[in-house]
C-alpha cells in the first residue's frame, strides 16, 4: 500500500499546474517591465518572449545568441530533455538583447554574486511580486504562451508544443520527421512578440 500511495503522490506532483497569467494581461505587464531597466526585468522579458524555462534564461551565455541570424542555440546539457535546441528570436528579442550591457569577466548574460555565478533564482519572482503579481510563477508564463497560441493562432499543435521544447512524437515518428519546425516557430514567436507589443491589453485585469 505504501508503494502504491507513493506512486500516486508522484503522479499527482507531475500533474501539478503552475499559476499562470491570463494572456490578455501580458502586454500590460511587459509595458511595466520595459519601464524597469534592471537585469531582473530584462530576464523576465526574455523569459516571456521566448517561452523559455527560468534556468535557461538565468544561465544564458552570450555565445549562445546569434543576433544576426536571430537564434538562441542551447546545447544538450542546458536542456531538460538533454537534446540541443534552437529558439528563434523575434526582432523584439534581438532589440532587448542589444539593450543588455555585457559585463567584463563573465560570459553570462545575467551574472550574479553567488556560487553559481548567475542571477539569483528568485530575482524574477521578486520583481513580479514587487509589481503586484504575487501569485504568478515564472514557469507559468509557458502555460500563458501555450494558451494564447492555442486560442488565438492557427499554428499546429506540433509547432506550438515544439516552441516550448516539447517533442511529443514517439521514437518511430521522430525518426521519419526530423524537423524542429524552426521556420514555423519563428513565425509563431514573431506573432507572440507582436501581440505583446501591440495588443490593447486588458489592463483593467491588473489589480
mmCIF file of C-alpha atoms in Angstrom:
data_model
loop_
_atom_site.group_PDB
_atom_site.id
_atom_site.type_symbol
_atom_site.label_atom_id
_atom_site.label_comp_id
_atom_site.label_asym_id
_atom_site.label_seq_id
_atom_site.Cartn_x
_atom_site.Cartn_y
_atom_site.Cartn_z
ATOM 1 C CA UNK A 1 0.000 0.000 0.000
ATOM 2 C CA UNK A 2 2.827 2.366 0.854
ATOM 3 C CA UNK A 3 4.399 1.803 -2.562
ATOM 4 C CA UNK A 4 1.097 2.496 -4.249
ATOM 5 C CA UNK A 5 0.490 5.673 -2.295
ATOM 6 C CA UNK A 6 3.992 6.921 -3.106
ATOM 7 C CA UNK A 7 3.358 6.270 -6.795
ATOM 8 C CA UNK A 8 0.060 8.112 -6.634
ATOM 9 C CA UNK A 9 1.723 11.062 -4.933
ATOM 10 C CA UNK A 10 4.387 11.150 -7.659
ATOM 11 C CA UNK A 11 1.688 11.216 -10.351
ATOM 12 C CA UNK A 12 -0.121 13.991 -8.509
ATOM 13 C CA UNK A 13 3.052 16.080 -8.460
ATOM 14 C CA UNK A 14 3.512 15.572 -12.191
ATOM 15 C CA UNK A 15 0.029 16.891 -12.861
ATOM 16 C CA UNK A 16 0.575 19.999 -10.765
ATOM 17 C CA UNK A 17 -0.027 23.184 -12.771
ATOM 18 C CA UNK A 18 1.930 26.372 -12.276
ATOM 19 C CA UNK A 19 -0.020 29.561 -11.613
ATOM 20 C CA UNK A 20 -0.203 31.371 -14.933
ATOM 21 C CA UNK A 21 -1.222 34.845 -16.025
ATOM 22 C CA UNK A 22 -4.093 35.281 -18.468
ATOM 23 C CA UNK A 23 -2.583 36.010 -21.869
ATOM 24 C CA UNK A 24 -4.657 39.164 -22.270
ATOM 25 C CA UNK A 25 -2.801 40.755 -19.356
ATOM 26 C CA UNK A 26 0.735 40.027 -20.596
ATOM 27 C CA UNK A 27 1.091 43.143 -22.815
ATOM 28 C CA UNK A 28 0.370 45.425 -19.845
ATOM 29 C CA UNK A 29 2.897 43.553 -17.695
ATOM 30 C CA UNK A 30 5.508 43.807 -20.432
ATOM 31 C CA UNK A 31 4.949 47.551 -20.654
ATOM 32 C CA UNK A 32 5.746 47.737 -16.933
ATOM 33 C CA UNK A 33 8.838 45.576 -17.390
ATOM 34 C CA UNK A 34 10.126 47.706 -20.270
ATOM 35 C CA UNK A 35 9.934 50.718 -17.958
ATOM 36 C CA UNK A 36 12.124 48.887 -15.419
ATOM 37 C CA UNK A 37 15.692 48.861 -16.687
ATOM 38 C CA UNK A 38 17.157 46.179 -14.415
ATOM 39 C CA UNK A 39 18.712 42.744 -15.063
ATOM 40 C CA UNK A 40 15.706 41.036 -13.460
ATOM 41 C CA UNK A 41 13.377 42.935 -15.797
ATOM 42 C CA UNK A 42 15.439 42.056 -18.864
ATOM 43 C CA UNK A 43 15.496 38.417 -17.765
ATOM 44 C CA UNK A 44 11.726 38.417 -17.241
ATOM 45 C CA UNK A 45 11.172 39.880 -20.695
ATOM 46 C CA UNK A 46 13.441 37.268 -22.300
ATOM 47 C CA UNK A 47 11.616 34.535 -20.386
ATOM 48 C CA UNK A 48 8.183 35.697 -21.546
ATOM 49 C CA UNK A 49 9.086 36.482 -25.165
ATOM 50 C CA UNK A 50 10.847 33.169 -25.816
ATOM 51 C CA UNK A 51 8.758 30.742 -23.746
ATOM 52 C CA UNK A 52 11.993 29.524 -22.161
ATOM 53 C CA UNK A 53 12.360 27.902 -18.769
ATOM 54 C CA UNK A 54 13.748 30.017 -15.938
ATOM 55 C CA UNK A 55 17.069 28.164 -15.684
ATOM 56 C CA UNK A 56 17.583 28.510 -19.457
ATOM 57 C CA UNK A 57 17.398 32.282 -19.038
ATOM 58 C CA UNK A 58 19.415 32.565 -15.824
ATOM 59 C CA UNK A 59 22.307 30.517 -17.195
ATOM 60 C CA UNK A 60 22.232 32.024 -20.700
ATOM 61 C CA UNK A 61 25.649 32.704 -22.249
ATOM 62 C CA UNK A 62 26.261 35.434 -24.781
ATOM 63 C CA UNK A 63 27.871 32.973 -27.196
ATOM 64 C CA UNK A 64 24.581 31.057 -27.439
ATOM 65 C CA UNK A 65 22.959 34.015 -29.205
ATOM 66 C CA UNK A 66 23.329 34.929 -32.868
ATOM 67 C CA UNK A 67 21.700 38.330 -33.205
ATOM 68 C CA UNK A 68 22.257 38.388 -36.969
ATOM 69 C CA UNK A 69 20.514 35.057 -37.612
ATOM 70 C CA UNK A 70 18.098 35.674 -34.748
ATOM 71 C CA UNK A 71 18.727 32.400 -32.920
ATOM 72 C CA UNK A 72 19.409 31.183 -29.391
ATOM 73 C CA UNK A 73 21.220 27.835 -29.598
ATOM 74 C CA UNK A 74 21.168 25.823 -26.385
ATOM 75 C CA UNK A 75 23.490 22.816 -26.048
ATOM 76 C CA UNK A 76 22.079 19.482 -24.886
ATOM 77 C CA UNK A 77 23.409 19.834 -21.327
ATOM 78 C CA UNK A 78 21.341 23.006 -20.885
ATOM 79 C CA UNK A 79 18.081 21.345 -21.892
ATOM 80 C CA UNK A 80 15.678 19.361 -19.710
ATOM 81 C CA UNK A 81 15.379 16.630 -22.373
ATOM 82 C CA UNK A 82 19.179 16.621 -22.930
ATOM 83 C CA UNK A 83 18.770 17.450 -26.619
ATOM 84 C CA UNK A 84 20.248 20.565 -28.223
ATOM 85 C CA UNK A 85 17.576 23.097 -29.124
ATOM 86 C CA UNK A 86 17.400 26.299 -31.153
ATOM 87 C CA UNK A 87 14.963 29.058 -30.190
ATOM 88 C CA UNK A 88 14.114 31.554 -32.952
ATOM 89 C CA UNK A 89 14.309 35.148 -31.761
ATOM 90 C CA UNK A 90 11.712 37.717 -32.748
ATOM 91 C CA UNK A 91 13.003 41.181 -33.657
ATOM 92 C CA UNK A 92 11.792 42.410 -30.261
ATOM 93 C CA UNK A 93 14.048 39.871 -28.529
ATOM 94 C CA UNK A 94 17.068 40.887 -30.596
ATOM 95 C CA UNK A 95 16.442 44.517 -29.648
ATOM 96 C CA UNK A 96 16.103 43.521 -25.991
ATOM 97 C CA UNK A 97 19.422 41.670 -26.049
ATOM 98 C CA UNK A 98 21.121 44.687 -27.602
ATOM 99 C CA UNK A 99 19.979 46.732 -24.598
ATOM 100 C CA UNK A 100 21.604 44.437 -22.054
ATOM 101 C CA UNK A 101 25.143 45.512 -21.132
ATOM 102 C CA UNK A 102 27.878 42.892 -21.404
ATOM 103 C CA UNK A 103 29.783 42.537 -18.139
ATOM 104 C CA UNK A 104 33.541 42.076 -18.383
ATOM 105 C CA UNK A 105 34.961 38.874 -16.970
ATOM 106 C CA UNK A 106 31.877 36.703 -17.495
ATOM 107 C CA UNK A 107 30.079 35.134 -20.440
ATOM 108 C CA UNK A 108 26.755 35.065 -18.599
ATOM 109 C CA UNK A 109 24.048 37.403 -19.852
ATOM 110 C CA UNK A 110 22.716 37.732 -16.290
ATOM 111 C CA UNK A 111 25.716 37.367 -13.945
ATOM 112 C CA UNK A 112 25.334 37.275 -10.174
ATOM 113 C CA UNK A 113 27.367 37.236 -6.984
ATOM 114 C CA UNK A 114 26.574 33.731 -5.703
ATOM 115 C CA UNK A 115 28.394 30.418 -6.219
ATOM 116 C CA UNK A 116 26.539 29.749 -9.473
ATOM 117 C CA UNK A 117 27.831 32.992 -10.957
ATOM 118 C CA UNK A 118 24.373 33.900 -12.271
ATOM 119 C CA UNK A 119 21.358 35.925 -11.215
ATOM 120 C CA UNK A 120 19.621 34.696 -8.057
ATOM 121 C CA UNK A 121 16.913 32.102 -8.674
ATOM 122 C CA UNK A 122 14.270 34.353 -7.100
ATOM 123 C CA UNK A 123 15.206 37.602 -8.860
ATOM 124 C CA UNK A 124 12.421 37.406 -11.442
ATOM 125 C CA UNK A 125 9.880 36.210 -8.881
ATOM 126 C CA UNK A 126 10.770 39.040 -6.515
ATOM 127 C CA UNK A 127 10.374 41.572 -9.320
ATOM 128 C CA UNK A 128 6.940 40.179 -10.234
ATOM 129 C CA UNK A 129 5.925 40.355 -6.576
ATOM 130 C CA UNK A 130 7.052 43.975 -6.370
ATOM 131 C CA UNK A 131 4.817 44.756 -9.355
ATOM 132 C CA UNK A 132 1.833 43.181 -7.601
ATOM 133 C CA UNK A 133 1.871 39.699 -9.153
ATOM 134 C CA UNK A 134 2.372 37.575 -6.043
ATOM 135 C CA UNK A 135 0.508 34.546 -7.374
ATOM 136 C CA UNK A 136 2.217 34.301 -10.775
ATOM 137 C CA UNK A 137 5.119 31.881 -11.214
ATOM 138 C CA UNK A 138 7.964 32.189 -13.700
ATOM 139 C CA UNK A 139 7.181 28.778 -15.172
ATOM 140 C CA UNK A 140 3.549 29.761 -15.570
ATOM 141 C CA UNK A 141 4.387 32.060 -18.486
ATOM 142 C CA UNK A 142 4.994 28.972 -20.618
ATOM 143 C CA UNK A 143 1.366 27.985 -19.971
ATOM 144 C CA UNK A 144 0.281 31.548 -20.754
ATOM 145 C CA UNK A 145 2.052 31.422 -24.108
ATOM 146 C CA UNK A 146 0.607 27.976 -24.892
ATOM 147 C CA UNK A 147 -2.937 29.126 -24.052
ATOM 148 C CA UNK A 148 -2.516 32.147 -26.325
ATOM 149 C CA UNK A 149 -1.113 30.036 -29.165
ATOM 150 C CA UNK A 150 -3.981 27.567 -28.882
ATOM 151 C CA UNK A 151 -6.740 30.146 -28.601
ATOM 152 C CA UNK A 152 -5.502 32.941 -30.862
ATOM 153 C CA UNK A 153 -3.487 31.337 -33.670
ATOM 154 C CA UNK A 154 -3.876 28.630 -36.286
ATOM 155 C CA UNK A 155 -0.447 27.065 -35.787
ATOM 156 C CA UNK A 156 -0.487 23.289 -35.454
ATOM 157 C CA UNK A 157 -0.246 21.601 -32.077
ATOM 158 C CA UNK A 158 3.177 20.196 -33.072
ATOM 159 C CA UNK A 159 4.577 23.669 -33.763
ATOM 160 C CA UNK A 160 3.135 25.140 -30.554
ATOM 161 C CA UNK A 161 4.492 22.284 -28.441
ATOM 162 C CA UNK A 162 7.900 22.384 -30.120
ATOM 163 C CA UNK A 163 8.081 26.108 -29.316
ATOM 164 C CA UNK A 164 8.203 25.005 -25.667
ATOM 165 C CA UNK A 165 10.779 22.274 -26.470
ATOM 166 C CA UNK A 166 8.086 19.631 -26.056
ATOM 167 C CA UNK A 167 8.595 16.974 -28.728
ATOM 168 C CA UNK A 168 5.570 14.725 -28.417
ATOM 169 C CA UNK A 169 6.463 12.494 -31.350
ATOM 170 C CA UNK A 170 7.321 8.911 -30.455
ATOM 171 C CA UNK A 171 10.695 7.475 -31.480
ATOM 172 C CA UNK A 172 9.425 5.934 -34.711
ATOM 173 C CA UNK A 173 7.613 9.082 -35.792
ATOM 174 C CA UNK A 174 10.579 11.220 -34.793
ATOM 175 C CA UNK A 175 12.943 9.120 -36.881
ATOM 176 C CA UNK A 176 10.936 9.895 -40.010
ATOM 177 C CA UNK A 177 10.151 13.503 -39.127
ATOM 178 C CA UNK A 178 13.341 15.236 -38.014
ATOM 179 C CA UNK A 179 12.030 18.747 -38.484
ATOM 180 C CA UNK A 180 12.185 21.042 -35.475
ATOM 181 C CA UNK A 181 9.734 23.403 -37.238
ATOM 182 C CA UNK A 182 12.212 26.255 -36.859
ATOM 183 C CA UNK A 183 10.740 28.407 -39.653
ATOM 184 C CA UNK A 184 7.172 27.935 -38.429
ATOM 185 C CA UNK A 185 8.246 28.536 -34.839
ATOM 186 C CA UNK A 186 9.938 31.747 -35.957
ATOM 187 C CA UNK A 187 6.610 32.990 -37.337
ATOM 188 C CA UNK A 188 4.783 31.901 -34.180
ATOM 189 C CA UNK A 189 7.226 33.660 -31.848
ATOM 190 C CA UNK A 190 7.131 36.800 -34.006
ATOM 191 C CA UNK A 191 3.333 36.800 -33.709
ATOM 192 C CA UNK A 192 3.618 36.365 -29.921
ATOM 193 C CA UNK A 193 6.038 39.299 -29.652
ATOM 194 C CA UNK A 194 3.815 41.418 -31.894
ATOM 195 C CA UNK A 195 0.761 40.606 -29.777
ATOM 196 C CA UNK A 196 2.627 41.567 -26.618
ATOM 197 C CA UNK A 197 3.823 44.876 -28.038
ATOM 198 C CA UNK A 198 0.755 45.965 -29.982
ATOM 199 C CA UNK A 199 -2.248 44.473 -28.213
ATOM 200 C CA UNK A 200 -4.751 46.673 -26.423
ATOM 201 C CA UNK A 201 -4.206 44.674 -23.261
ATOM 202 C CA UNK A 202 -6.822 44.063 -20.633
ATOM 203 C CA UNK A 203 -5.078 46.421 -18.270
ATOM 204 C CA UNK A 204 -8.118 46.605 -16.021
ATOM 205 C CA UNK A 205 -7.459 42.955 -15.138
ATOM 206 C CA UNK A 206 -4.371 44.019 -13.233
ATOM 207 C CA UNK A 207 -5.178 44.819 -9.654
#
